[in-house]
Short mmCIF file of C-alpha atoms in Angstrom, two decimals:
data_model
loop_
_atom_site.label_atom_id
_atom_site.label_comp_id
_atom_site.label_asym_id
_atom_site.label_seq_id
_atom_site.Cartn_x
_atom_site.Cartn_y
_atom_site.Cartn_z
CA MET A 26 -91.96 -47.94 -57.40
CA GLU A 27 -89.44 -47.39 -54.61
CA HIS A 28 -89.25 -43.80 -53.07
CA ALA A 29 -85.81 -42.17 -54.42
CA ASP A 30 -84.14 -40.10 -52.14
CA HIS A 31 -83.84 -36.57 -53.11
CA ILE A 32 -80.46 -34.58 -53.01
CA LEU A 33 -79.52 -31.27 -53.56
CA ILE A 34 -75.47 -30.91 -54.19
CA VAL A 35 -74.39 -26.86 -53.59
CA ASP A 36 -70.99 -26.25 -55.21
CA ASP A 37 -70.11 -23.35 -57.37
CA ASP A 38 -67.47 -26.36 -58.99
CA ARG A 39 -69.35 -27.51 -62.03
CA GLU A 40 -67.07 -30.88 -62.44
CA ILE A 41 -67.57 -31.98 -59.05
CA ARG A 42 -71.29 -30.96 -59.27
CA GLU A 43 -70.76 -33.07 -62.44
CA LEU A 44 -69.00 -35.74 -61.21
CA VAL A 45 -71.07 -36.48 -57.97
CA SER A 46 -74.81 -35.48 -59.83
CA SER A 47 -73.62 -38.77 -61.95
CA TYR A 48 -72.24 -41.21 -59.41
CA LEU A 49 -75.12 -40.57 -56.77
CA LYS A 50 -77.63 -41.05 -59.63
CA LYS A 51 -76.25 -44.42 -60.66
CA ASN A 52 -76.93 -45.73 -57.44
CA GLY A 53 -80.25 -44.65 -57.70
CA LEU A 54 -80.23 -40.78 -55.93
CA ARG A 55 -82.17 -38.43 -57.72
CA VAL A 56 -80.26 -35.56 -57.86
CA SER A 57 -80.19 -31.78 -57.96
CA VAL A 58 -77.74 -29.21 -58.82
CA ALA A 59 -77.34 -25.57 -57.42
CA ALA A 60 -73.78 -23.24 -58.16
CA ASP A 61 -74.52 -20.77 -55.12
CA GLY A 62 -76.89 -19.75 -52.44
CA ARG A 63 -79.11 -18.12 -54.69
CA GLN A 64 -79.72 -21.06 -56.45
CA MET A 65 -80.17 -22.88 -53.63
CA ARG A 66 -82.49 -20.77 -51.62
CA SER A 67 -84.79 -20.55 -55.66
CA PHE A 68 -84.49 -23.93 -55.76
CA LEU A 69 -85.68 -24.81 -52.24
CA GLU A 70 -88.38 -22.77 -52.45
CA GLY A 71 -90.35 -24.72 -55.34
CA ASP A 72 -89.06 -28.32 -53.70
CA ARG A 73 -88.26 -30.63 -51.37
CA VAL A 74 -85.09 -32.53 -50.19
CA ASP A 75 -84.07 -35.02 -48.34
CA LEU A 76 -80.48 -33.50 -47.91
CA ILE A 77 -78.27 -30.71 -48.84
CA VAL A 78 -74.59 -31.39 -50.00
CA LEU A 79 -73.20 -28.20 -49.03
CA ASP A 80 -69.45 -26.43 -50.29
CA VAL A 81 -67.63 -24.23 -47.62
CA MET A 82 -65.66 -22.35 -49.80
CA MET A 83 -67.94 -20.79 -52.52
CA PRO A 84 -68.56 -16.69 -53.52
CA GLY A 85 -70.89 -14.57 -52.41
CA ASP A 86 -72.64 -16.35 -49.25
CA ASP A 87 -70.24 -19.38 -48.38
CA GLY A 88 -71.25 -22.47 -47.00
CA LEU A 89 -71.28 -21.96 -43.14
CA VAL A 90 -73.83 -18.46 -43.82
CA LEU A 91 -75.76 -20.80 -45.77
CA CYS A 92 -76.00 -23.85 -43.44
CA ARG A 93 -76.40 -21.31 -40.56
CA GLU A 94 -79.58 -19.84 -42.68
CA LEU A 95 -81.07 -23.09 -43.54
CA ARG A 96 -81.01 -24.19 -39.12
CA ALA A 97 -82.87 -20.42 -38.53
CA GLY A 98 -85.59 -21.26 -41.19
CA LYS A 99 -87.95 -23.65 -42.10
CA HIS A 100 -85.22 -26.04 -43.44
CA LYS A 101 -83.89 -26.90 -39.99
CA SER A 102 -84.66 -30.50 -40.05
CA THR A 103 -83.31 -30.77 -43.78
CA PRO A 104 -79.83 -32.96 -42.80
CA VAL A 105 -76.88 -31.10 -44.11
CA LEU A 106 -72.94 -32.45 -45.21
CA MET A 107 -70.50 -30.05 -45.45
CA LEU A 108 -67.80 -30.31 -48.36
CA THR A 109 -64.65 -28.32 -47.70
CA ALA A 110 -61.11 -27.95 -49.61
CA ARG A 111 -59.64 -27.38 -46.34
CA SER A 112 -58.57 -29.47 -43.84
CA ASP A 113 -58.13 -27.09 -40.70
CA GLU A 114 -59.93 -28.45 -37.74
CA THR A 115 -61.25 -25.04 -36.69
CA ASP A 116 -63.21 -25.15 -40.22
CA ARG A 117 -64.92 -28.67 -39.08
CA ILE A 118 -65.84 -27.53 -35.55
CA ILE A 119 -67.05 -24.42 -37.29
CA GLY A 120 -69.61 -26.15 -39.62
CA LEU A 121 -70.31 -28.76 -36.84
CA GLU A 122 -71.56 -25.92 -34.27
CA MET A 123 -73.60 -24.17 -37.58
CA GLY A 124 -75.90 -27.40 -36.88
CA ALA A 125 -73.67 -29.67 -40.08
CA ASP A 126 -74.75 -33.41 -39.65
CA ASP A 127 -71.63 -34.35 -41.35
CA TYR A 128 -67.96 -33.30 -42.99
CA LEU A 129 -66.28 -34.26 -45.86
CA ILE A 130 -62.92 -32.80 -47.13
CA LYS A 131 -62.19 -32.52 -50.53
CA PRO A 132 -60.80 -34.52 -52.28
CA PHE A 133 -62.84 -37.26 -51.01
CA ALA A 134 -63.81 -40.48 -52.74
CA ALA A 135 -67.50 -40.51 -54.84
CA ARG A 136 -67.91 -44.09 -52.57
CA GLU A 137 -67.71 -42.48 -49.07
CA LEU A 138 -69.48 -39.56 -50.18
CA LEU A 139 -72.20 -42.04 -50.74
CA ALA A 140 -71.42 -44.11 -47.50
CA ARG A 141 -72.31 -40.51 -45.87
CA ILE A 142 -75.49 -39.70 -47.23
CA ASN A 143 -76.96 -42.81 -46.33
CA ALA A 144 -75.53 -42.90 -42.90
CA ILE A 145 -76.94 -39.44 -42.36
CA LEU A 146 -80.32 -40.50 -43.81
CA ARG A 147 -80.37 -43.41 -41.82
CA ARG A 148 -80.10 -41.87 -38.35
CA THR A 149 -82.35 -39.35 -39.84
CA ARG A 150 -84.86 -41.56 -40.16
CA MET A 151 -84.54 -44.71 -37.84
CA LEU A 152 -84.79 -43.69 -34.13
CA PRO A 153 -82.81 -46.22 -32.07
CA PRO A 154 -85.55 -48.68 -30.21
CA ASN A 155 -84.05 -46.57 -26.83
CA LEU A 156 -85.67 -43.60 -28.23
CA GLN A 157 -89.28 -44.78 -28.98
CA VAL A 158 -89.69 -44.67 -25.02
CA THR A 159 -91.77 -41.31 -25.64
CA GLU A 160 -94.46 -41.45 -28.08
CA VAL A 161 -94.74 -39.01 -31.00
CA GLY A 162 -97.30 -36.27 -29.95
CA GLN A 163 -95.82 -35.57 -26.40
CA LEU A 164 -94.67 -32.64 -24.60
CA LEU A 165 -91.60 -33.61 -22.33
CA THR A 166 -90.64 -30.61 -19.84
CA PHE A 167 -87.53 -30.72 -18.28
CA GLY A 168 -86.89 -27.58 -15.74
CA ALA A 169 -87.85 -24.39 -17.66
CA TRP A 170 -87.91 -26.53 -20.95
CA GLN A 171 -90.43 -28.41 -23.47
CA LEU A 172 -89.74 -30.44 -26.21
CA ASP A 173 -92.54 -30.91 -28.73
CA THR A 174 -91.85 -34.00 -30.25
CA THR A 175 -94.45 -33.62 -32.70
CA MET A 176 -92.93 -30.44 -33.93
CA ARG A 177 -89.21 -31.53 -33.36
CA HIS A 178 -89.20 -28.08 -31.36
CA LEU A 179 -87.36 -27.03 -28.06
CA LEU A 180 -89.71 -24.44 -26.16
CA ASP A 181 -89.02 -21.84 -23.69
CA LYS A 182 -90.73 -21.10 -20.79
CA ASP A 183 -92.44 -17.84 -22.70
CA GLY A 184 -93.18 -20.73 -25.34
CA THR A 185 -90.51 -19.25 -27.97
CA ALA A 186 -89.33 -22.22 -30.15
CA VAL A 187 -85.41 -22.60 -30.33
CA ALA A 188 -84.41 -24.22 -33.48
CA LEU A 189 -82.46 -28.00 -33.10
CA SER A 190 -80.65 -29.47 -35.75
CA GLY A 191 -80.79 -33.69 -36.52
CA ALA A 192 -78.19 -34.37 -34.28
CA GLU A 193 -79.24 -31.84 -31.45
CA TYR A 194 -82.43 -33.18 -31.25
CA ARG A 195 -81.42 -37.17 -31.35
CA LEU A 196 -79.19 -35.90 -28.59
CA LEU A 197 -81.75 -34.70 -26.75
CA ARG A 198 -84.09 -37.24 -26.99
CA VAL A 199 -81.58 -39.63 -25.59
CA PHE A 200 -81.50 -37.51 -22.97
CA LEU A 201 -84.57 -36.75 -22.35
CA ASP A 202 -85.36 -40.34 -22.56
CA HIS A 203 -83.04 -41.54 -19.62
CA PRO A 204 -82.90 -38.59 -17.25
CA GLN A 205 -80.80 -38.04 -14.41
CA ARG A 206 -78.85 -41.51 -15.23
CA VAL A 207 -75.13 -41.28 -15.83
CA LEU A 208 -74.51 -41.92 -19.82
CA SER A 209 -71.30 -42.85 -21.44
CA ARG A 210 -69.90 -40.77 -24.89
CA ASP A 211 -70.05 -44.57 -25.86
CA GLN A 212 -73.63 -45.08 -24.86
CA LEU A 213 -74.21 -41.53 -25.99
CA LEU A 214 -72.70 -42.11 -29.52
CA ASN A 215 -74.09 -46.00 -30.49
CA LEU A 216 -77.50 -44.07 -29.54
CA THR A 217 -77.41 -41.29 -31.25
CA GLN A 218 -75.45 -42.83 -34.75
CA GLY A 219 -75.98 -46.14 -34.65
CA ARG A 220 -73.91 -48.53 -36.29
CA GLU A 221 -72.32 -45.43 -37.65
CA ALA A 222 -70.95 -44.24 -34.62
CA GLU A 223 -67.34 -45.42 -34.73
CA LEU A 224 -66.93 -44.62 -38.30
CA PHE A 225 -68.61 -41.43 -38.04
CA ASP A 226 -67.95 -39.96 -34.91
CA ARG A 227 -67.85 -36.41 -34.60
CA SER A 228 -67.03 -35.80 -31.21
CA ILE A 229 -70.19 -36.29 -28.95
CA ASP A 230 -68.14 -32.89 -26.53
CA LEU A 231 -68.86 -30.69 -29.19
CA LEU A 232 -72.59 -32.16 -29.78
CA VAL A 233 -73.52 -31.59 -25.97
CA SER A 234 -71.70 -28.33 -26.06
CA ARG A 235 -73.85 -26.89 -29.06
CA LEU A 236 -76.82 -28.28 -26.88
CA ARG A 237 -75.95 -26.83 -23.92
CA GLN A 238 -75.76 -23.69 -26.10
CA ARG A 239 -79.31 -24.10 -27.21
CA LEU A 240 -80.67 -24.88 -23.34
CA ARG A 241 -78.47 -21.26 -22.37
CA ASP A 242 -76.74 -23.94 -19.86
CA ASP A 243 -73.88 -22.14 -18.04
CA ALA A 244 -70.96 -24.22 -19.64
CA ARG A 245 -68.74 -23.57 -16.54
CA GLU A 246 -72.22 -24.71 -14.23
CA PRO A 247 -74.51 -26.20 -15.88
CA ALA A 248 -77.74 -26.89 -14.47
CA TYR A 249 -78.86 -29.28 -17.36
CA ILE A 250 -76.17 -31.51 -19.14
CA LYS A 251 -73.31 -31.85 -16.35
CA THR A 252 -70.36 -33.04 -17.14
CA VAL A 253 -69.85 -36.60 -14.56
CA ARG A 254 -65.94 -36.62 -14.46
CA SER A 255 -64.28 -40.03 -16.09
CA GLU A 256 -67.72 -41.50 -16.70
CA GLY A 257 -70.04 -39.00 -18.93
CA TYR A 258 -72.69 -37.08 -18.72
CA VAL A 259 -76.47 -36.60 -17.45
CA LEU A 260 -79.47 -34.81 -17.24
CA ALA A 261 -79.82 -33.31 -14.34
CA MET A 262 -83.07 -32.24 -14.31
CA PRO A 263 -86.26 -34.95 -14.27
CA VAL A 264 -88.63 -35.21 -17.24
CA GLU A 265 -92.28 -35.04 -16.66
CA ILE A 266 -94.34 -36.47 -19.79
CA THR A 267 -97.37 -35.23 -21.35
CA THR A 268 -100.13 -35.45 -24.44
CA ALA A 269 -99.09 -32.61 -26.91
CA ARG A 270 -102.51 -30.60 -27.74
CA SER A 271 -103.00 -30.76 -31.30
#
């Protein structure tokens, strides 16, 4: 029997939970629901999900708080699609900065939500061919940092792990597989998001900014990811590949 992806819908609006749940189930997905952050935490303690659809505007801990909490804990690699009733650009940017993989504004068509979910799941599971240069089980060392490709952890010089969202990890892998080479924004979008790049462009500049923050890189004078005017970005450090110890 083919595996059905498990989606958790976290939204305080019962009608939306029921409508979305019904539509996704009809399209072959396994669906669970939670009305708030407390129910979400309780559910995640006992079950595994493949993606979380998370509403921003909820009583108690809102979706932004919950997304940040997810990214800091053991569910940091679980994809998150955020929903909001507000079209404010600032809200969208904050959600993406918190580590959300995509963002959808209410009201939305159920068909578009399904398309977004499927696109995120594909991007999460299918590394483009260019990303397969470095095999699983390796440490990629660049400057004062290491990326453990087994655990998907970014490690600082003291060996402390820095959490990365799925999108941040994919972007860093692109840079590490193409060190000291200028990559255009279109190339970065295609390598990190595949065929959905045009449909689901969530600003490569914002993602680079987030990654620079993880690397504690000075935005004005970055040492790692440098901006090449009118061309794109380049990882300025050489990369050394070693076998990770188990």
